[in-house]
Amino acid sequence: MPSTAGTPHAFALTEEQQLIRRTVRDFAEKHVRPIASEIDEEKRFPTENIKRLADLGLMGMLVPEEYGGSGADIVSYAITIEELSRACASHGVITSVNNSLCAWPIYNWGTEEQRETFLEPLCTGEGLGAYALSEPGAGSDPAGMTSTAIKEGDAYILNGQKNFITNGGHADTYIYFAKTDPDERHRGMSAFILDKDMDGFEWSEPEEKMGIRAAHSVQLFLDDVEVPEGRMLGEEGEGFKIAMQVLDGGRIGIGAQAVGIAQACLDASKEYASEREQFGQPISNFQAIQFKIADMAMRTEVARNQVYKAAAMKDAGEDVTQTASIAKLNASEASMENAIQAVQIHGGNGYTTDYPVERYMRDAKITEIYEGTSEIQRLVISREEFN
């Protein structure tokens, strides 16, 4: 079991932020870590923990108290996702999606009626949220989506298919992006709030995935789904702007998830190296292992600092497009490299399911892909450099 001592950081966390870290870490050690391997093996969605997370105020962290949330800052949110992911990356992404990809855009762009209708269930665990942007033919190029929303009277008729939708099938509320002007690219996109029980709204069985197998991802199928015009989020044609701003915050969440996985790899490697003996001594005595541990610690700390910086900037109302991309890119690559080295330190044992590092490696890979691949992050960063 990893130490419960304070994790090093470059920022002076407030007493409240330190309390949140301790609270989430204690919760994760009690309710998350004990089932992490089991739910991964069984590919079972951890329904039993959603209400527990909500009771701690962790499902509506970015929503003010007046709408049922906890009104926390984004640094606290990043700490939460990090600590959950340190125990189980699936819990981390389930919580991240509900907070930053569903509840936050409804609060930020929603009408008062939309806020009052949808936010409290998302924050209290009575409901769950999802974000539907990617399509089979439009992943890194969301403006190339083919989902349509055609106005008919006082409603829109939605048709289309979405891919890799985290929380899909379990979620009650979906932020769904479609073309209200199919002849346009990004200028023709709009966002809608959908219910899972709308006629014509269906979803697939969960995808068979390499990692985060307890966080289910599905395809969505919309066949002439009638959506009242009052369910449009923001204004018509604002969908692309909403999607990109939401992803800025989402990338902080995935960066924090990657930091949690990186830390878990470091924790497990230190423990194993201290216990495993070869040539009459613990392998932690060997410089080859010590250097791996040093590099893992360095990567984790640098990644954590960058994620916290992006979170602090967003709390301050600053533009975080480039900083969030740097944080997500750096943290995801640090996570993957730490996982590779953790398996190497464990040797043959690391290649078995008897130790958690093989799961960490499988979980780490997705952080380089979803909410913007590493290639897209580099594109965003370079564009910002030339602007």
mmCIF file of C-alpha atoms in Angstrom:
data_model
loop_
_atom_site.group_PDB
_atom_site.id
_atom_site.type_symbol
_atom_site.label_atom_id
_atom_site.label_comp_id
_atom_site.label_asym_id
_atom_site.label_seq_id
_atom_site.Cartn_x
_atom_site.Cartn_y
_atom_site.Cartn_z
ATOM 1 C CA MET A 1 0.000 0.000 0.000
ATOM 2 C CA PRO A 2 1.409 3.446 -0.917
ATOM 3 C CA SER A 3 2.341 5.884 1.778
ATOM 4 C CA THR A 4 -0.332 8.288 2.937
ATOM 5 C CA ALA A 5 2.277 10.975 3.515
ATOM 6 C CA GLY A 6 1.781 14.245 1.718
ATOM 7 C CA THR A 7 2.654 14.259 -1.964
ATOM 8 C CA PRO A 8 5.330 16.832 -2.868
ATOM 9 C CA HIS A 9 4.188 19.844 -4.879
ATOM 10 C CA ALA A 10 5.537 23.166 -6.061
ATOM 11 C CA PHE A 11 2.539 25.176 -4.936
ATOM 12 C CA ALA A 12 1.590 26.107 -1.412
ATOM 13 C CA LEU A 13 -1.780 24.397 -1.210
ATOM 14 C CA THR A 14 -4.390 25.976 0.995
ATOM 15 C CA GLU A 15 -5.591 24.166 4.099
ATOM 16 C CA GLU A 16 -8.799 23.332 2.261
ATOM 17 C CA GLN A 17 -6.907 21.850 -0.690
ATOM 18 C CA GLN A 18 -4.745 19.797 1.653
ATOM 19 C CA LEU A 19 -7.897 18.557 3.394
ATOM 20 C CA ILE A 20 -9.401 17.581 0.042
ATOM 21 C CA ARG A 21 -6.271 15.602 -0.797
ATOM 22 C CA ARG A 22 -6.378 13.731 2.503
ATOM 23 C CA THR A 23 -10.116 13.116 2.224
ATOM 24 C CA VAL A 24 -9.963 11.790 -1.333
ATOM 25 C CA ARG A 25 -6.890 9.692 -0.612
ATOM 26 C CA ASP A 26 -8.565 8.135 2.426
ATOM 27 C CA PHE A 27 -11.688 7.441 0.373
ATOM 28 C CA ALA A 28 -9.646 5.901 -2.434
ATOM 29 C CA GLU A 29 -7.742 3.639 -0.061
ATOM 30 C CA LYS A 30 -10.963 2.471 1.590
ATOM 31 C CA HIS A 31 -13.400 2.186 -1.318
ATOM 32 C CA VAL A 32 -11.463 2.297 -4.586
ATOM 33 C CA ARG A 33 -8.127 0.500 -4.352
ATOM 34 C CA PRO A 34 -9.634 -2.693 -2.841
ATOM 35 C CA ILE A 35 -11.855 -3.215 -5.913
ATOM 36 C CA ALA A 36 -9.613 -1.761 -8.634
ATOM 37 C CA SER A 37 -8.187 -5.044 -9.937
ATOM 38 C CA GLU A 38 -11.532 -6.813 -9.626
ATOM 39 C CA ILE A 39 -13.558 -4.296 -11.616
ATOM 40 C CA ASP A 40 -10.826 -4.122 -14.248
ATOM 41 C CA GLU A 41 -10.828 -7.894 -14.667
ATOM 42 C CA GLU A 42 -14.621 -8.083 -14.678
ATOM 43 C CA LYS A 43 -14.980 -4.912 -16.795
ATOM 44 C CA ARG A 44 -17.572 -3.804 -14.266
ATOM 45 C CA PHE A 45 -18.728 -0.208 -13.915
ATOM 46 C CA PRO A 46 -18.268 0.832 -10.235
ATOM 47 C CA THR A 47 -21.858 1.910 -9.671
ATOM 48 C CA GLU A 48 -21.524 1.388 -5.925
ATOM 49 C CA ASN A 49 -19.042 4.259 -5.631
ATOM 50 C CA ILE A 50 -20.833 6.954 -7.662
ATOM 51 C CA LYS A 51 -23.136 7.979 -4.806
ATOM 52 C CA ARG A 52 -20.261 7.799 -2.331
ATOM 53 C CA LEU A 53 -18.236 10.148 -4.506
ATOM 54 C CA ALA A 54 -21.208 12.492 -4.748
ATOM 55 C CA ASP A 55 -21.751 12.428 -0.974
ATOM 56 C CA LEU A 56 -18.189 13.755 -0.614
ATOM 57 C CA GLY A 57 -18.991 16.556 -3.051
ATOM 58 C CA LEU A 58 -16.701 15.132 -5.742
ATOM 59 C CA MET A 59 -19.184 14.771 -8.601
ATOM 60 C CA GLY A 60 -20.080 18.463 -8.822
ATOM 61 C CA MET A 61 -16.861 20.141 -7.795
ATOM 62 C CA LEU A 62 -16.989 22.894 -10.429
ATOM 63 C CA VAL A 63 -20.647 23.761 -9.777
ATOM 64 C CA PRO A 64 -21.669 26.363 -7.163
ATOM 65 C CA GLU A 65 -23.474 25.210 -4.042
ATOM 66 C CA GLU A 66 -26.723 26.874 -5.121
ATOM 67 C CA TYR A 67 -27.058 24.220 -7.848
ATOM 68 C CA GLY A 68 -26.047 21.285 -5.662
ATOM 69 C CA GLY A 69 -22.301 21.381 -6.280
ATOM 70 C CA SER A 70 -19.413 21.943 -3.904
ATOM 71 C CA GLY A 71 -18.068 25.090 -5.588
ATOM 72 C CA ALA A 72 -14.456 23.947 -5.409
ATOM 73 C CA ASP A 73 -11.567 25.481 -7.328
ATOM 74 C CA ILE A 74 -9.938 23.730 -10.262
ATOM 75 C CA VAL A 75 -6.723 22.972 -8.374
ATOM 76 C CA SER A 76 -8.833 21.003 -5.881
ATOM 77 C CA TYR A 77 -10.525 19.244 -8.791
ATOM 78 C CA ALA A 78 -7.136 18.274 -10.252
ATOM 79 C CA ILE A 79 -6.027 16.955 -6.856
ATOM 80 C CA THR A 80 -9.197 14.858 -6.666
ATOM 81 C CA ILE A 81 -8.767 13.266 -10.087
ATOM 82 C CA GLU A 82 -5.089 12.608 -9.343
ATOM 83 C CA GLU A 83 -5.817 10.849 -6.053
ATOM 84 C CA LEU A 84 -8.658 8.739 -7.470
ATOM 85 C CA SER A 85 -6.527 7.741 -10.456
ATOM 86 C CA ARG A 86 -3.639 6.830 -8.194
ATOM 87 C CA ALA A 87 -5.892 4.042 -6.916
ATOM 88 C CA CYS A 88 -7.933 3.365 -10.069
ATOM 89 C CA ALA A 89 -7.788 5.263 -13.353
ATOM 90 C CA SER A 90 -11.329 4.187 -14.249
ATOM 91 C CA HIS A 91 -12.736 5.990 -11.205
ATOM 92 C CA GLY A 92 -10.677 9.011 -12.176
ATOM 93 C CA VAL A 93 -12.070 9.366 -15.684
ATOM 94 C CA ILE A 94 -15.672 8.618 -14.671
ATOM 95 C CA THR A 95 -15.461 11.471 -12.173
ATOM 96 C CA SER A 96 -13.617 13.761 -14.579
ATOM 97 C CA VAL A 97 -16.195 13.375 -17.346
ATOM 98 C CA ASN A 98 -19.128 14.083 -15.029
ATOM 99 C CA ASN A 99 -17.427 17.175 -13.616
ATOM 100 C CA SER A 100 -15.625 18.893 -16.451
ATOM 101 C CA LEU A 101 -17.298 17.574 -19.619
ATOM 102 C CA CYS A 102 -20.942 17.563 -18.549
ATOM 103 C CA ALA A 103 -21.754 19.544 -15.396
ATOM 104 C CA TRP A 104 -19.344 22.426 -16.056
ATOM 105 C CA PRO A 105 -20.576 23.277 -19.582
ATOM 106 C CA ILE A 106 -24.188 23.172 -18.395
ATOM 107 C CA TYR A 107 -23.323 25.632 -15.642
ATOM 108 C CA ASN A 108 -21.186 27.814 -17.905
ATOM 109 C CA TRP A 109 -23.442 28.007 -20.980
ATOM 110 C CA GLY A 110 -26.782 26.754 -19.719
ATOM 111 C CA THR A 111 -29.896 28.811 -19.175
ATOM 112 C CA GLU A 112 -31.211 29.164 -15.654
ATOM 113 C CA GLU A 113 -33.851 26.544 -16.423
ATOM 114 C CA GLN A 114 -31.200 24.123 -17.721
ATOM 115 C CA ARG A 115 -29.050 24.657 -14.635
ATOM 116 C CA GLU A 116 -31.957 24.053 -12.280
ATOM 117 C CA THR A 117 -33.060 20.950 -14.191
ATOM 118 C CA PHE A 118 -29.812 19.123 -14.793
ATOM 119 C CA LEU A 119 -27.105 20.183 -12.363
ATOM 120 C CA GLU A 120 -28.399 18.919 -9.036
ATOM 121 C CA PRO A 121 -28.793 15.269 -10.171
ATOM 122 C CA LEU A 122 -25.287 15.346 -11.674
ATOM 123 C CA CYS A 123 -23.825 16.747 -8.461
ATOM 124 C CA THR A 124 -25.694 14.532 -5.999
ATOM 125 C CA GLY A 125 -25.119 11.217 -7.755
ATOM 126 C CA GLU A 126 -28.782 10.800 -8.660
ATOM 127 C CA GLY A 127 -27.673 11.102 -12.284
ATOM 128 C CA LEU A 128 -24.497 10.770 -14.318
ATOM 129 C CA GLY A 129 -23.167 12.788 -17.238
ATOM 130 C CA ALA A 130 -21.424 12.087 -20.547
ATOM 131 C CA TYR A 131 -19.946 14.091 -23.419
ATOM 132 C CA ALA A 132 -20.645 13.056 -27.003
ATOM 133 C CA LEU A 133 -18.281 14.654 -29.513
ATOM 134 C CA SER A 134 -16.194 11.951 -31.234
ATOM 135 C CA GLU A 135 -17.569 9.990 -34.162
ATOM 136 C CA PRO A 136 -16.282 6.943 -36.072
ATOM 137 C CA GLY A 137 -15.046 9.269 -38.837
ATOM 138 C CA ALA A 138 -14.395 12.390 -36.760
ATOM 139 C CA GLY A 139 -12.056 11.989 -33.801
ATOM 140 C CA SER A 140 -9.210 14.470 -33.944
ATOM 141 C CA ASP A 141 -11.254 16.457 -36.506
ATOM 142 C CA PRO A 142 -14.545 17.152 -34.691
ATOM 143 C CA ALA A 143 -15.579 19.710 -37.300
ATOM 144 C CA GLY A 144 -15.844 16.797 -39.729
ATOM 145 C CA MET A 145 -18.717 15.240 -37.792
ATOM 146 C CA THR A 146 -21.776 14.025 -39.676
ATOM 147 C CA SER A 147 -24.373 14.128 -36.865
ATOM 148 C CA THR A 148 -27.127 16.550 -37.813
ATOM 149 C CA ALA A 149 -29.735 18.602 -35.952
ATOM 150 C CA ILE A 150 -32.421 19.920 -38.306
ATOM 151 C CA LYS A 151 -34.892 22.491 -37.005
ATOM 152 C CA GLU A 152 -38.546 21.526 -37.287
ATOM 153 C CA GLY A 153 -40.948 23.907 -35.575
ATOM 154 C CA ASP A 154 -39.923 24.342 -31.952
ATOM 155 C CA ALA A 155 -37.654 21.284 -31.917
ATOM 156 C CA TYR A 156 -34.562 19.835 -33.569
ATOM 157 C CA ILE A 157 -34.446 16.375 -35.122
ATOM 158 C CA LEU A 158 -31.102 14.742 -34.361
ATOM 159 C CA ASN A 159 -29.530 11.914 -36.327
ATOM 160 C CA GLY A 160 -26.046 10.487 -36.087
ATOM 161 C CA GLN A 161 -23.578 8.197 -34.394
ATOM 162 C CA LYS A 162 -20.981 8.881 -31.701
ATOM 163 C CA ASN A 163 -17.969 6.820 -30.697
ATOM 164 C CA PHE A 164 -15.987 6.086 -27.499
ATOM 165 C CA ILE A 165 -18.446 7.837 -25.173
ATOM 166 C CA THR A 166 -17.211 7.443 -21.588
ATOM 167 C CA ASN A 167 -20.022 6.788 -19.071
ATOM 168 C CA GLY A 168 -22.283 6.019 -22.024
ATOM 169 C CA GLY A 169 -25.093 3.615 -21.210
ATOM 170 C CA HIS A 170 -24.865 4.543 -17.529
ATOM 171 C CA ALA A 171 -25.240 8.300 -18.000
ATOM 172 C CA ASP A 172 -28.599 10.037 -17.768
ATOM 173 C CA THR A 173 -27.513 13.361 -19.298
ATOM 174 C CA TYR A 174 -25.468 13.782 -22.481
ATOM 175 C CA ILE A 175 -23.863 16.865 -24.021
ATOM 176 C CA TYR A 176 -24.322 16.026 -27.699
ATOM 177 C CA PHE A 177 -22.756 17.913 -30.600
ATOM 178 C CA ALA A 178 -24.347 17.994 -34.046
ATOM 179 C CA LYS A 179 -24.421 20.104 -37.221
ATOM 180 C CA THR A 180 -27.315 22.557 -37.323
ATOM 181 C CA ASP A 181 -25.847 23.723 -40.651
ATOM 182 C CA PRO A 182 -24.478 20.600 -42.364
ATOM 183 C CA ASP A 183 -22.867 22.673 -45.141
ATOM 184 C CA GLU A 184 -20.527 24.357 -42.671
ATOM 185 C CA ARG A 185 -17.679 22.810 -40.724
ATOM 186 C CA HIS A 186 -16.997 24.174 -37.248
ATOM 187 C CA ARG A 187 -19.326 27.143 -37.770
ATOM 188 C CA GLY A 188 -22.241 24.785 -38.251
ATOM 189 C CA MET A 189 -21.877 22.909 -34.945
ATOM 190 C CA SER A 190 -24.277 23.272 -32.026
ATOM 191 C CA ALA A 191 -24.545 21.593 -28.629
ATOM 192 C CA PHE A 192 -27.589 19.966 -27.042
ATOM 193 C CA ILE A 193 -28.521 18.420 -23.690
ATOM 194 C CA LEU A 194 -30.060 14.990 -24.198
ATOM 195 C CA ASP A 195 -31.743 12.453 -21.907
ATOM 196 C CA LYS A 196 -30.975 8.773 -22.286
ATOM 197 C CA ASP A 197 -34.687 7.892 -22.424
ATOM 198 C CA MET A 198 -35.494 10.030 -25.471
ATOM 199 C CA ASP A 199 -37.184 8.065 -28.266
ATOM 200 C CA GLY A 200 -34.670 6.999 -30.893
ATOM 201 C CA PHE A 201 -31.652 7.275 -28.528
ATOM 202 C CA GLU A 202 -29.778 3.967 -28.250
ATOM 203 C CA TRP A 203 -26.297 2.778 -27.377
ATOM 204 C CA SER A 204 -24.058 -0.213 -27.935
ATOM 205 C CA GLU A 205 -22.573 -2.683 -25.498
ATOM 206 C CA PRO A 206 -19.339 -1.368 -23.914
ATOM 207 C CA GLU A 207 -16.261 -1.493 -26.116
ATOM 208 C CA GLU A 208 -13.651 -4.166 -25.404
ATOM 209 C CA LYS A 209 -10.670 -2.036 -24.369
ATOM 210 C CA MET A 210 -7.038 -2.436 -23.405
ATOM 211 C CA GLY A 211 -7.294 -0.304 -20.275
ATOM 212 C CA ILE A 212 -9.667 1.677 -18.027
ATOM 213 C CA ARG A 213 -11.973 -1.271 -18.547
ATOM 214 C CA ALA A 214 -14.270 -0.380 -15.644
ATOM 215 C CA ALA A 215 -14.998 3.006 -17.251
ATOM 216 C CA HIS A 216 -17.326 1.909 -20.005
ATOM 217 C CA SER A 217 -17.171 3.472 -23.460
ATOM 218 C CA VAL A 218 -19.992 2.967 -25.947
ATOM 219 C CA GLN A 219 -21.280 4.035 -29.321
ATOM 220 C CA LEU A 220 -24.408 6.190 -29.411
ATOM 221 C CA PHE A 221 -27.032 5.941 -32.156
ATOM 222 C CA LEU A 222 -29.582 8.704 -32.734
ATOM 223 C CA ASP A 223 -32.459 8.013 -35.108
ATOM 224 C CA ASP A 224 -34.822 10.975 -35.519
ATOM 225 C CA VAL A 225 -34.478 12.014 -31.881
ATOM 226 C CA GLU A 226 -36.739 15.007 -31.239
ATOM 227 C CA VAL A 227 -35.028 17.521 -28.982
ATOM 228 C CA PRO A 228 -36.912 20.645 -27.814
ATOM 229 C CA GLU A 229 -35.178 23.887 -28.770
ATOM 230 C CA GLY A 230 -34.903 24.647 -25.040
ATOM 231 C CA ARG A 231 -32.339 21.840 -24.835
ATOM 232 C CA MET A 232 -29.809 23.674 -27.000
ATOM 233 C CA LEU A 233 -26.736 24.557 -24.944
ATOM 234 C CA GLY A 234 -25.570 28.051 -25.772
ATOM 235 C CA GLU A 235 -26.509 29.596 -29.106
ATOM 236 C CA GLU A 236 -26.889 27.910 -32.487
ATOM 237 C CA GLY A 237 -23.469 27.657 -34.133
ATOM 238 C CA GLU A 238 -21.579 27.916 -30.812
ATOM 239 C CA GLY A 239 -20.949 24.184 -30.537
ATOM 240 C CA PHE A 240 -17.348 24.194 -31.696
ATOM 241 C CA LYS A 241 -16.414 27.024 -29.331
ATOM 242 C CA ILE A 242 -18.099 25.222 -26.444
ATOM 243 C CA ALA A 243 -16.419 21.918 -27.318
ATOM 244 C CA MET A 244 -12.939 23.431 -27.466
ATOM 245 C CA GLN A 245 -13.297 25.392 -24.223
ATOM 246 C CA VAL A 246 -14.659 22.332 -22.461
ATOM 247 C CA LEU A 247 -11.693 20.293 -23.690
ATOM 248 C CA ASP A 248 -9.281 22.866 -22.262
ATOM 249 C CA GLY A 249 -10.631 22.014 -18.821
ATOM 250 C CA GLY A 250 -10.965 18.343 -19.658
ATOM 251 C CA ARG A 251 -7.291 18.171 -20.517
ATOM 252 C CA ILE A 252 -6.449 19.372 -17.030
ATOM 253 C CA GLY A 253 -8.525 16.476 -15.710
ATOM 254 C CA ILE A 254 -6.824 13.905 -17.944
ATOM 255 C CA GLY A 255 -3.448 15.411 -17.092
ATOM 256 C CA ALA A 256 -4.310 14.893 -13.426
ATOM 257 C CA GLN A 257 -5.394 11.335 -14.170
ATOM 258 C CA ALA A 258 -2.024 10.717 -15.834
ATOM 259 C CA VAL A 259 -0.201 12.159 -12.801
ATOM 260 C CA GLY A 260 -2.127 9.774 -10.561
ATOM 261 C CA ILE A 261 -1.122 6.781 -12.694
ATOM 262 C CA ALA A 262 2.495 7.983 -12.789
ATOM 263 C CA GLN A 263 2.511 8.275 -8.997
ATOM 264 C CA ALA A 264 0.997 4.812 -8.639
ATOM 265 C CA CYS A 265 3.778 3.403 -10.814
ATOM 266 C CA LEU A 266 6.378 5.104 -8.626
ATOM 267 C CA ASP A 267 4.708 3.895 -5.408
ATOM 268 C CA ALA A 268 4.537 0.302 -6.593
ATOM 269 C CA SER A 269 8.117 0.328 -7.900
ATOM 270 C CA LYS A 270 9.597 1.665 -4.665
ATOM 271 C CA GLU A 271 7.731 -0.914 -2.622
ATOM 272 C CA TYR A 272 8.714 -3.790 -4.893
ATOM 273 C CA ALA A 273 12.366 -2.714 -5.186
ATOM 274 C CA SER A 274 12.638 -2.536 -1.402
ATOM 275 C CA GLU A 275 11.276 -6.059 -0.962
ATOM 276 C CA ARG A 276 12.655 -7.940 -3.967
ATOM 277 C CA GLU A 277 16.075 -9.440 -3.335
ATOM 278 C CA GLN A 278 18.645 -10.544 -5.877
ATOM 279 C CA PHE A 279 22.310 -11.372 -5.326
ATOM 280 C CA GLY A 280 21.723 -11.261 -1.589
ATOM 281 C CA GLN A 281 20.291 -7.753 -1.309
ATOM 282 C CA PRO A 282 17.222 -5.665 -2.186
ATOM 283 C CA ILE A 283 17.291 -4.523 -5.788
ATOM 284 C CA SER A 284 16.759 -0.972 -4.481
ATOM 285 C CA ASN A 285 20.475 -1.074 -3.624
ATOM 286 C CA PHE A 286 21.405 -1.282 -7.285
ATOM 287 C CA GLN A 287 22.171 1.968 -9.050
ATOM 288 C CA ALA A 288 20.338 0.835 -12.187
ATOM 289 C CA ILE A 289 17.115 0.650 -10.162
ATOM 290 C CA GLN A 290 17.861 3.823 -8.194
ATOM 291 C CA PHE A 291 18.250 5.797 -11.418
ATOM 292 C CA LYS A 292 14.939 4.470 -12.747
ATOM 293 C CA ILE A 293 13.227 5.524 -9.514
ATOM 294 C CA ALA A 294 14.865 8.956 -9.691
ATOM 295 C CA ASP A 295 13.661 9.482 -13.259
ATOM 296 C CA MET A 296 10.152 8.313 -12.351
ATOM 297 C CA ALA A 297 10.031 10.732 -9.418
ATOM 298 C CA MET A 298 11.271 13.581 -11.607
ATOM 299 C CA ARG A 299 8.730 12.910 -14.362
ATOM 300 C CA THR A 300 5.876 12.674 -11.865
ATOM 301 C CA GLU A 301 6.786 15.885 -10.064
ATOM 302 C CA VAL A 302 7.269 17.900 -13.254
ATOM 303 C CA ALA A 303 3.953 16.627 -14.611
ATOM 304 C CA ARG A 304 2.147 17.428 -11.364
ATOM 305 C CA ASN A 305 3.548 20.951 -11.301
ATOM 306 C CA GLN A 306 2.434 21.601 -14.874
ATOM 307 C CA VAL A 307 -1.085 20.286 -14.249
ATOM 308 C CA TYR A 308 -1.430 22.386 -11.102
ATOM 309 C CA LYS A 309 -0.156 25.437 -12.991
ATOM 310 C CA ALA A 310 -2.811 24.971 -15.679
ATOM 311 C CA ALA A 311 -5.477 24.518 -13.001
ATOM 312 C CA ALA A 312 -4.339 27.625 -11.117
ATOM 313 C CA MET A 313 -4.352 29.661 -14.335
ATOM 314 C CA LYS A 314 -7.891 28.547 -15.128
ATOM 315 C CA ASP A 315 -8.938 29.450 -11.583
ATOM 316 C CA ALA A 316 -7.506 32.915 -12.255
ATOM 317 C CA GLY A 317 -9.555 33.247 -15.434
ATOM 318 C CA GLU A 318 -6.557 33.112 -17.751
ATOM 319 C CA ASP A 319 -6.445 31.517 -21.195
ATOM 320 C CA VAL A 320 -5.172 27.971 -20.655
ATOM 321 C CA THR A 321 -5.361 26.545 -24.174
ATOM 322 C CA GLN A 322 -1.611 26.106 -24.562
ATOM 323 C CA THR A 323 -0.841 25.478 -20.901
ATOM 324 C CA ALA A 324 -3.510 22.770 -20.624
ATOM 325 C CA SER A 325 -2.184 21.084 -23.764
ATOM 326 C CA ILE A 326 1.366 21.177 -22.410
ATOM 327 C CA ALA A 327 0.157 19.763 -19.096
ATOM 328 C CA LYS A 328 -1.834 16.969 -20.712
ATOM 329 C CA LEU A 329 0.910 16.059 -23.184
ATOM 330 C CA ASN A 330 3.683 16.057 -20.599
ATOM 331 C CA ALA A 331 1.701 14.179 -17.957
ATOM 332 C CA SER A 332 0.437 11.511 -20.342
ATOM 333 C CA GLU A 333 3.909 10.793 -21.707
ATOM 334 C CA ALA A 334 5.343 10.768 -18.174
ATOM 335 C CA SER A 335 2.635 8.329 -17.136
ATOM 336 C CA MET A 336 3.360 5.983 -20.023
ATOM 337 C CA GLU A 337 7.118 6.058 -19.457
ATOM 338 C CA ASN A 338 6.683 5.475 -15.725
ATOM 339 C CA ALA A 339 4.458 2.495 -16.478
ATOM 340 C CA ILE A 340 7.044 1.000 -18.826
ATOM 341 C CA GLN A 341 9.761 1.381 -16.208
ATOM 342 C CA ALA A 342 7.533 0.056 -13.436
ATOM 343 C CA VAL A 343 6.949 -3.161 -15.370
ATOM 344 C CA GLN A 344 10.688 -3.387 -16.073
ATOM 345 C CA ILE A 345 11.550 -2.994 -12.382
ATOM 346 C CA HIS A 346 9.082 -5.748 -11.532
ATOM 347 C CA GLY A 347 10.632 -8.007 -14.176
ATOM 348 C CA GLY A 348 8.632 -11.111 -14.977
ATOM 349 C CA ASN A 349 6.277 -10.389 -12.096
ATOM 350 C CA GLY A 350 5.365 -7.098 -13.743
ATOM 351 C CA TYR A 351 4.051 -8.980 -16.746
ATOM 352 C CA THR A 352 1.548 -10.888 -14.625
ATOM 353 C CA THR A 353 -1.763 -9.791 -13.167
ATOM 354 C CA ASP A 354 -0.453 -10.594 -9.688
ATOM 355 C CA TYR A 355 0.920 -7.052 -9.530
ATOM 356 C CA PRO A 356 -0.907 -3.842 -10.479
ATOM 357 C CA VAL A 357 1.759 -2.381 -12.770
ATOM 358 C CA GLU A 358 0.474 -4.231 -15.836
ATOM 359 C CA ARG A 359 -2.871 -2.510 -15.262
ATOM 360 C CA TYR A 360 -1.136 0.826 -14.856
ATOM 361 C CA MET A 361 0.569 0.328 -18.199
ATOM 362 C CA ARG A 362 -2.712 -0.481 -19.932
ATOM 363 C CA ASP A 363 -4.431 2.468 -18.271
ATOM 364 C CA ALA A 364 -1.617 4.921 -18.993
ATOM 365 C CA LYS A 365 -1.788 4.481 -22.756
ATOM 366 C CA ILE A 366 -5.235 6.006 -23.160
ATOM 367 C CA THR A 367 -4.075 9.288 -21.597
ATOM 368 C CA GLU A 368 -1.953 9.815 -24.729
ATOM 369 C CA ILE A 369 -5.037 9.373 -26.910
ATOM 370 C CA TYR A 370 -8.325 10.664 -25.531
ATOM 371 C CA GLU A 371 -9.343 14.315 -25.112
ATOM 372 C CA GLY A 372 -6.805 15.096 -27.814
ATOM 373 C CA THR A 373 -3.988 12.794 -28.907
ATOM 374 C CA SER A 374 -0.372 13.697 -28.218
ATOM 375 C CA GLU A 375 -0.123 14.726 -31.874
ATOM 376 C CA ILE A 376 -3.074 17.108 -31.510
ATOM 377 C CA GLN A 377 -1.563 18.570 -28.327
ATOM 378 C CA ARG A 378 1.650 19.311 -30.208
ATOM 379 C CA LEU A 379 -0.395 20.936 -32.959
ATOM 380 C CA VAL A 380 -2.232 23.130 -30.421
ATOM 381 C CA ILE A 381 1.018 24.083 -28.660
ATOM 382 C CA SER A 382 2.811 24.988 -31.890
ATOM 383 C CA ARG A 383 -0.145 27.013 -33.188
ATOM 384 C CA GLU A 384 -0.170 29.010 -29.979
ATOM 385 C CA GLU A 385 3.570 29.642 -30.329
ATOM 386 C CA PHE A 386 3.060 31.132 -33.789
ATOM 387 C CA ASN A 387 0.002 33.218 -32.850
#
